[in-house]
PDB file of C-alpha atoms in Angstrom:
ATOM      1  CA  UNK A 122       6.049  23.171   2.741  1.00 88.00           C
ATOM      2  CA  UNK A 123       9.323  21.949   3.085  1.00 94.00           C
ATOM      3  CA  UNK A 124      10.162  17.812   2.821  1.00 96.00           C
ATOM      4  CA  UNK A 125      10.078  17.889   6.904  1.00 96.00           C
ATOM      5  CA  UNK A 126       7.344  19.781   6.788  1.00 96.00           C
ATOM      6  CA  UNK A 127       5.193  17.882   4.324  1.00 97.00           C
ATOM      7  CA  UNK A 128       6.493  14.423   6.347  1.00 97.00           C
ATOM      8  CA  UNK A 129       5.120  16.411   9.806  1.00 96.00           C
ATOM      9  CA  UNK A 130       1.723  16.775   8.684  1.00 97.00           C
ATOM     10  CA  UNK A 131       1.393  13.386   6.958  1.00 97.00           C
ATOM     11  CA  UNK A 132       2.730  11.939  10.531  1.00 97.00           C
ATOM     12  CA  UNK A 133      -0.092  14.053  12.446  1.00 97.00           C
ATOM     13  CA  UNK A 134      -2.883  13.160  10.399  1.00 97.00           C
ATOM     14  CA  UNK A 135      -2.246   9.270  10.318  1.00 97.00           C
ATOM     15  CA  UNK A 136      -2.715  10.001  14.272  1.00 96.00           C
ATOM     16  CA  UNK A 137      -5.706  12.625  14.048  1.00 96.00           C
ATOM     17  CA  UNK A 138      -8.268   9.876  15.195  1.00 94.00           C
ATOM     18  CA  UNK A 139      -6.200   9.261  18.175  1.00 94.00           C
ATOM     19  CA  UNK A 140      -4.769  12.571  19.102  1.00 95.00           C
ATOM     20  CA  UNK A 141      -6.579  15.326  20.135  1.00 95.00           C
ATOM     21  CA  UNK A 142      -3.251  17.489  20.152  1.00 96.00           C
ATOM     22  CA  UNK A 143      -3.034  16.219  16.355  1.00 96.00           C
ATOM     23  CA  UNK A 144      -6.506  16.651  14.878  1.00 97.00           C
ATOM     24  CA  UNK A 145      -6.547  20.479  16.153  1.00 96.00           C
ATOM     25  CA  UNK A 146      -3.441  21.143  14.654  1.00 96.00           C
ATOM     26  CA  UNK A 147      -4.027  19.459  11.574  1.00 97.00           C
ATOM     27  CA  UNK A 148      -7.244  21.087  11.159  1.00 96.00           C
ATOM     28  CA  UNK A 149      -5.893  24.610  11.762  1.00 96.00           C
ATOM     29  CA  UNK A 150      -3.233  24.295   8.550  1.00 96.00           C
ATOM     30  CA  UNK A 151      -6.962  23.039   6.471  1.00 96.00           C
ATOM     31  CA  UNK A 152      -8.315  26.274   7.527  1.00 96.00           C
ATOM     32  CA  UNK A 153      -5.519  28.116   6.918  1.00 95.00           C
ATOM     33  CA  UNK A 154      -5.853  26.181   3.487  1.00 92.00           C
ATOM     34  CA  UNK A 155      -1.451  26.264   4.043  1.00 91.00           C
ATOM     35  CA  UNK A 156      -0.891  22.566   2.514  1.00 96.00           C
ATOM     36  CA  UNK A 157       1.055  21.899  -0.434  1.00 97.00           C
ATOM     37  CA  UNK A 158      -1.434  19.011  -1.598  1.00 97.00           C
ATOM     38  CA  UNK A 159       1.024  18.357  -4.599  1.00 97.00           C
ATOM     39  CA  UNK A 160       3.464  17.252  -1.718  1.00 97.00           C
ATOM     40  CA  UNK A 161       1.598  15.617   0.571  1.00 98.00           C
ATOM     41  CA  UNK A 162       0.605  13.167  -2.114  1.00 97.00           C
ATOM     42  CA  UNK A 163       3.940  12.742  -3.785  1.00 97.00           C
ATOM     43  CA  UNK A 164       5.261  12.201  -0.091  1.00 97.00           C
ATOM     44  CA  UNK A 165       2.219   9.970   1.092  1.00 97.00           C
ATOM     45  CA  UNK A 166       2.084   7.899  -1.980  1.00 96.00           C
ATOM     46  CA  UNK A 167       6.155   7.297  -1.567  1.00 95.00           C
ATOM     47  CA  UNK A 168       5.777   5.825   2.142  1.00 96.00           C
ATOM     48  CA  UNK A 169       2.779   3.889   1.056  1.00 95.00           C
ATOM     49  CA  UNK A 170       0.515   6.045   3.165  1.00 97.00           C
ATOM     50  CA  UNK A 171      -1.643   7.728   0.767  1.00 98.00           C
ATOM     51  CA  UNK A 172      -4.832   5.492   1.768  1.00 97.00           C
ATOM     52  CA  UNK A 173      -4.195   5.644   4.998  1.00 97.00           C
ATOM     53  CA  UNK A 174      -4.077   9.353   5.430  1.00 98.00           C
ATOM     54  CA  UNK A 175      -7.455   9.437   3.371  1.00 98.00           C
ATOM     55  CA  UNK A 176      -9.217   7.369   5.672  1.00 97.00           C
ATOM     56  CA  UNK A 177      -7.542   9.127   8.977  1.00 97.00           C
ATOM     57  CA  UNK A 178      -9.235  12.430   7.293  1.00 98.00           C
ATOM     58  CA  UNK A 179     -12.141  11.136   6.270  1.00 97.00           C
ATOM     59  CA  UNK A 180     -12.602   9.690   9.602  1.00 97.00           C
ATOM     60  CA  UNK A 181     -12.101  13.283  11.135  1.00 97.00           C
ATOM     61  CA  UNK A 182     -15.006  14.357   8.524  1.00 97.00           C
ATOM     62  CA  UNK A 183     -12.041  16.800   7.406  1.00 98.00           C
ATOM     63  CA  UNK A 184     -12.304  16.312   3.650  1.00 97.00           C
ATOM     64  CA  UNK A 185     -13.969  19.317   3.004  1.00 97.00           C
ATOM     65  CA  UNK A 186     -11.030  21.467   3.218  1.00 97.00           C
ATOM     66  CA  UNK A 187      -9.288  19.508   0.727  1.00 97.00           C
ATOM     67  CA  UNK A 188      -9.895  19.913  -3.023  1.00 96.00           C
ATOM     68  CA  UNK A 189     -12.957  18.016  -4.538  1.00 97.00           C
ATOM     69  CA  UNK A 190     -10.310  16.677  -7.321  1.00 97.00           C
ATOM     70  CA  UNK A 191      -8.064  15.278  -4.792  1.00 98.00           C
ATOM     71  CA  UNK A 192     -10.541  14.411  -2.780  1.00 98.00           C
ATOM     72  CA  UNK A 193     -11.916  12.347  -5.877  1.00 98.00           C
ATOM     73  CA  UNK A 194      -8.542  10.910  -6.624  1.00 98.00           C
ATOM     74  CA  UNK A 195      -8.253   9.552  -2.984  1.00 98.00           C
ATOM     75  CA  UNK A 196     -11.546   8.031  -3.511  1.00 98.00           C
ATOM     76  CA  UNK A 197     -10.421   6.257  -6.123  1.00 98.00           C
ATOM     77  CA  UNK A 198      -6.895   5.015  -5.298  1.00 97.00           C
ATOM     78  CA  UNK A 199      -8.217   3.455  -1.617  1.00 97.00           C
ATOM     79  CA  UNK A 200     -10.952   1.968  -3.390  1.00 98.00           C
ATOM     80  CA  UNK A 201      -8.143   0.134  -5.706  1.00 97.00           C
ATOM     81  CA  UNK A 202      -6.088  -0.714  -2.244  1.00 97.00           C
ATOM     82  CA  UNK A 203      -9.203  -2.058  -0.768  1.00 97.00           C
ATOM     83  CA  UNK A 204     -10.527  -4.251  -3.827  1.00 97.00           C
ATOM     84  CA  UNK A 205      -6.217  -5.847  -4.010  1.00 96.00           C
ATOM     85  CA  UNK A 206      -6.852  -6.611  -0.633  1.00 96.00           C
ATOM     86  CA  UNK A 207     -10.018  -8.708  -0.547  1.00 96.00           C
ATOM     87  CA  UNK A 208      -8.016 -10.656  -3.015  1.00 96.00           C
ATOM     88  CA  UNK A 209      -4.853 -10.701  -1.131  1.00 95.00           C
ATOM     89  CA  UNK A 210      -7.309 -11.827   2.016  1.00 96.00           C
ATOM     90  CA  UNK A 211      -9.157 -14.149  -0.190  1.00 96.00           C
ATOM     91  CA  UNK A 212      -5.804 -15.614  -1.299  1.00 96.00           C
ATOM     92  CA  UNK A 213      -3.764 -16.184   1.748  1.00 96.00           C
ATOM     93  CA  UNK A 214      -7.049 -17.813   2.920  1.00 97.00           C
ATOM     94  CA  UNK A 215      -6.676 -20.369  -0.171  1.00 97.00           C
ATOM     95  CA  UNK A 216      -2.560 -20.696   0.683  1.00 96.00           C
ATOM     96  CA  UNK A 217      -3.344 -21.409   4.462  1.00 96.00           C
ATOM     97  CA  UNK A 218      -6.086 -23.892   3.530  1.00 97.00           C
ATOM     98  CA  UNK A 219      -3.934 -25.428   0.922  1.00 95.00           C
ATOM     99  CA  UNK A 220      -0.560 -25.499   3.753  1.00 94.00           C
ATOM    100  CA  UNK A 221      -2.947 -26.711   6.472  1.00 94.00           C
ATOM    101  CA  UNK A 222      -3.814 -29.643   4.245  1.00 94.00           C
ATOM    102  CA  UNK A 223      -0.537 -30.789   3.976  1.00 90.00           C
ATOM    103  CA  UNK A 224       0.131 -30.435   7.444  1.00 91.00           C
ATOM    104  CA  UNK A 225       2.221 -27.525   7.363  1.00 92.00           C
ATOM    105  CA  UNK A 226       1.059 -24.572   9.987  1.00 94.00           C
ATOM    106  CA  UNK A 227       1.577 -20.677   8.193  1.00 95.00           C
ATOM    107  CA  UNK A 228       1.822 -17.611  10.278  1.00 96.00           C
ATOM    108  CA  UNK A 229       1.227 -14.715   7.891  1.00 96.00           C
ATOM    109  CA  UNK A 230       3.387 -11.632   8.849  1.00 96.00           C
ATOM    110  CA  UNK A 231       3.362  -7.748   8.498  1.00 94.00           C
ATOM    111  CA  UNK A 232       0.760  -6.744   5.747  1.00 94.00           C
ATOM    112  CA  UNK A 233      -1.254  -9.633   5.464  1.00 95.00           C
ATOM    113  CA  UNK A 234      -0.953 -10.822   8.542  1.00 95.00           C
ATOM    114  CA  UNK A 235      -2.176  -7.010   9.725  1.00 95.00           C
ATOM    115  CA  UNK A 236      -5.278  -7.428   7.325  1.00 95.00           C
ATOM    116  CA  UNK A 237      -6.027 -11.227   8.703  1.00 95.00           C
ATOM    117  CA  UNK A 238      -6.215 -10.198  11.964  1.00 94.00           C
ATOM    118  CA  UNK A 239      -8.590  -7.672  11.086  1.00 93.00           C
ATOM    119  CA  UNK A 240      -6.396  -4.513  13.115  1.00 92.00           C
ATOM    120  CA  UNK A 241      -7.793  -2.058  10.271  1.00 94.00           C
ATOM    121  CA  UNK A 242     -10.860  -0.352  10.567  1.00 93.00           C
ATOM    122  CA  UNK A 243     -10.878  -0.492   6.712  1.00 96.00           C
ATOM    123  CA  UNK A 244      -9.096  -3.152   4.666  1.00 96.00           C
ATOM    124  CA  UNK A 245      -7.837  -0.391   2.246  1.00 97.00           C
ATOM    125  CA  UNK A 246      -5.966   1.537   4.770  1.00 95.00           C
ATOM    126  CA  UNK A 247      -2.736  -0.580   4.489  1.00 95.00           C
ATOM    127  CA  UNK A 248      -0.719  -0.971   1.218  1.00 94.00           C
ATOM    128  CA  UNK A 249       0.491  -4.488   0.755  1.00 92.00           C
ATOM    129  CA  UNK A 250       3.032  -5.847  -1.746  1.00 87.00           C
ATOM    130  CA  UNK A 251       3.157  -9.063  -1.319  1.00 90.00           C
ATOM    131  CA  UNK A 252       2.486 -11.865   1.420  1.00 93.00           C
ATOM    132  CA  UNK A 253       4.989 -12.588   3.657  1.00 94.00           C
ATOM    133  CA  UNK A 254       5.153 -15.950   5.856  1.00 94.00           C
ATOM    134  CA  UNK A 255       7.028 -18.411   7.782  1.00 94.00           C
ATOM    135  CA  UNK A 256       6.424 -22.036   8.866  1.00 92.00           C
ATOM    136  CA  UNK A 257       8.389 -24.298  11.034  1.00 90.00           C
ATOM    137  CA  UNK A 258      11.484 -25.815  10.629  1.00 86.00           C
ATOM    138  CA  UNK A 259      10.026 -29.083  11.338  1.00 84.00           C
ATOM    139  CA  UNK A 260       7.536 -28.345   8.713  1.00 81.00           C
ATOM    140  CA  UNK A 261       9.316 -26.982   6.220  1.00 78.00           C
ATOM    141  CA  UNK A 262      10.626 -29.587   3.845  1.00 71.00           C
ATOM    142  CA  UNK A 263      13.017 -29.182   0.792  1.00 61.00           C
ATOM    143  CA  UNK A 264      12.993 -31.230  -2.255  1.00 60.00           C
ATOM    144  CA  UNK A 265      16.635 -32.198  -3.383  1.00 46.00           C
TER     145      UNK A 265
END
C-alpha cells in the first residue's frame, strides 16, 4: 500500500459505521486480506487515529480479518486512551468547579470539550493532549 493508499483506507474505515459505500469497500480489501497492517498503524497512530479506527472496526464486527496480535495490541492501546480520558474528564470537571467558584465561566474546546459533551460513543475513541479553554475577557484577570 502506498502512503495515499494506506491514508484512503484509514479515511474509509473511520466512516464504515456511517457509510454503506465505505464499510463494503473496506471489507472487500479484509477479505482480500490486501492491507499493509504495519502501515496502517504507523499511519493511524501518526494522525492520532489509531483508537478510533479500532472502535469504527470493531463496531462493524470486522476484527476478525485482522490479526489476533494486532487485534490484541488495539485492545490494549484504546483501553490506555480510554482510562487518560476518565482522568482528563474527571479533571476538567475539578478545573470547571474550581473556575466556577471564583466566578470565572470555562468553555472547554476541541478534545475535551468533544469528550464533555459526550459526542463519542466511547470515551477512548479520541486522542487528547491536553485541555484546551477560554474564558471571558471580563473574566479573565491578570496579576501584575
Amino acid at each position: 500500500m502506498t502512503y495515499k493508499e494506506t491514508l484512503f483506507f484509514i479515511g474509509q474505515s473511520l466512516t464504515i459505521n456511517h457509510s454503506t459505500e465505505n464499510k463494503i469497500a473496506i471489507e472487500k480489501l479484509l477479505k482480500e486480506n490486501s492491507v499493509d497492517w504495519d502501515a496502517v498503524v504507523k499511519v493511524s497512530t501518526g494522525h492520532f487515529v489509531f483508537p478510533a479506527l479500532y472502535c469504527n472496526l470493531k463496531r462493524a464486527h470486522f476484527l476478525h480479518y485482522l490479526p489476533e496480535e494486532l487485534v490484541n495490541y488495539m485492545v490494549h492501546i484504546t483501553d490506555l486512551n480510554r482510562e487518560r480520558n476518565q482522568k482528563i474528564i474527571a479533571q476538567a470537571k475539578e478545573i470547571n468547579e474550581l473556575l466556577l467558584a471564583n466566578n470565572i465561566t470555562p468553555i472547554f474546546l476541541k478534545g475535551t470539550g468533544n469528550l464533555l459533551e459526550g459526542l463519542y460513543e466511547d470515551i477512548a475513541e479520541r486522542m487528547v493532549g491536553d485541555m484546551d479553554f477560554i474564558v471571558s475577557k471580563e473574566e479573565y484577570r491578570k496579576d501584575d
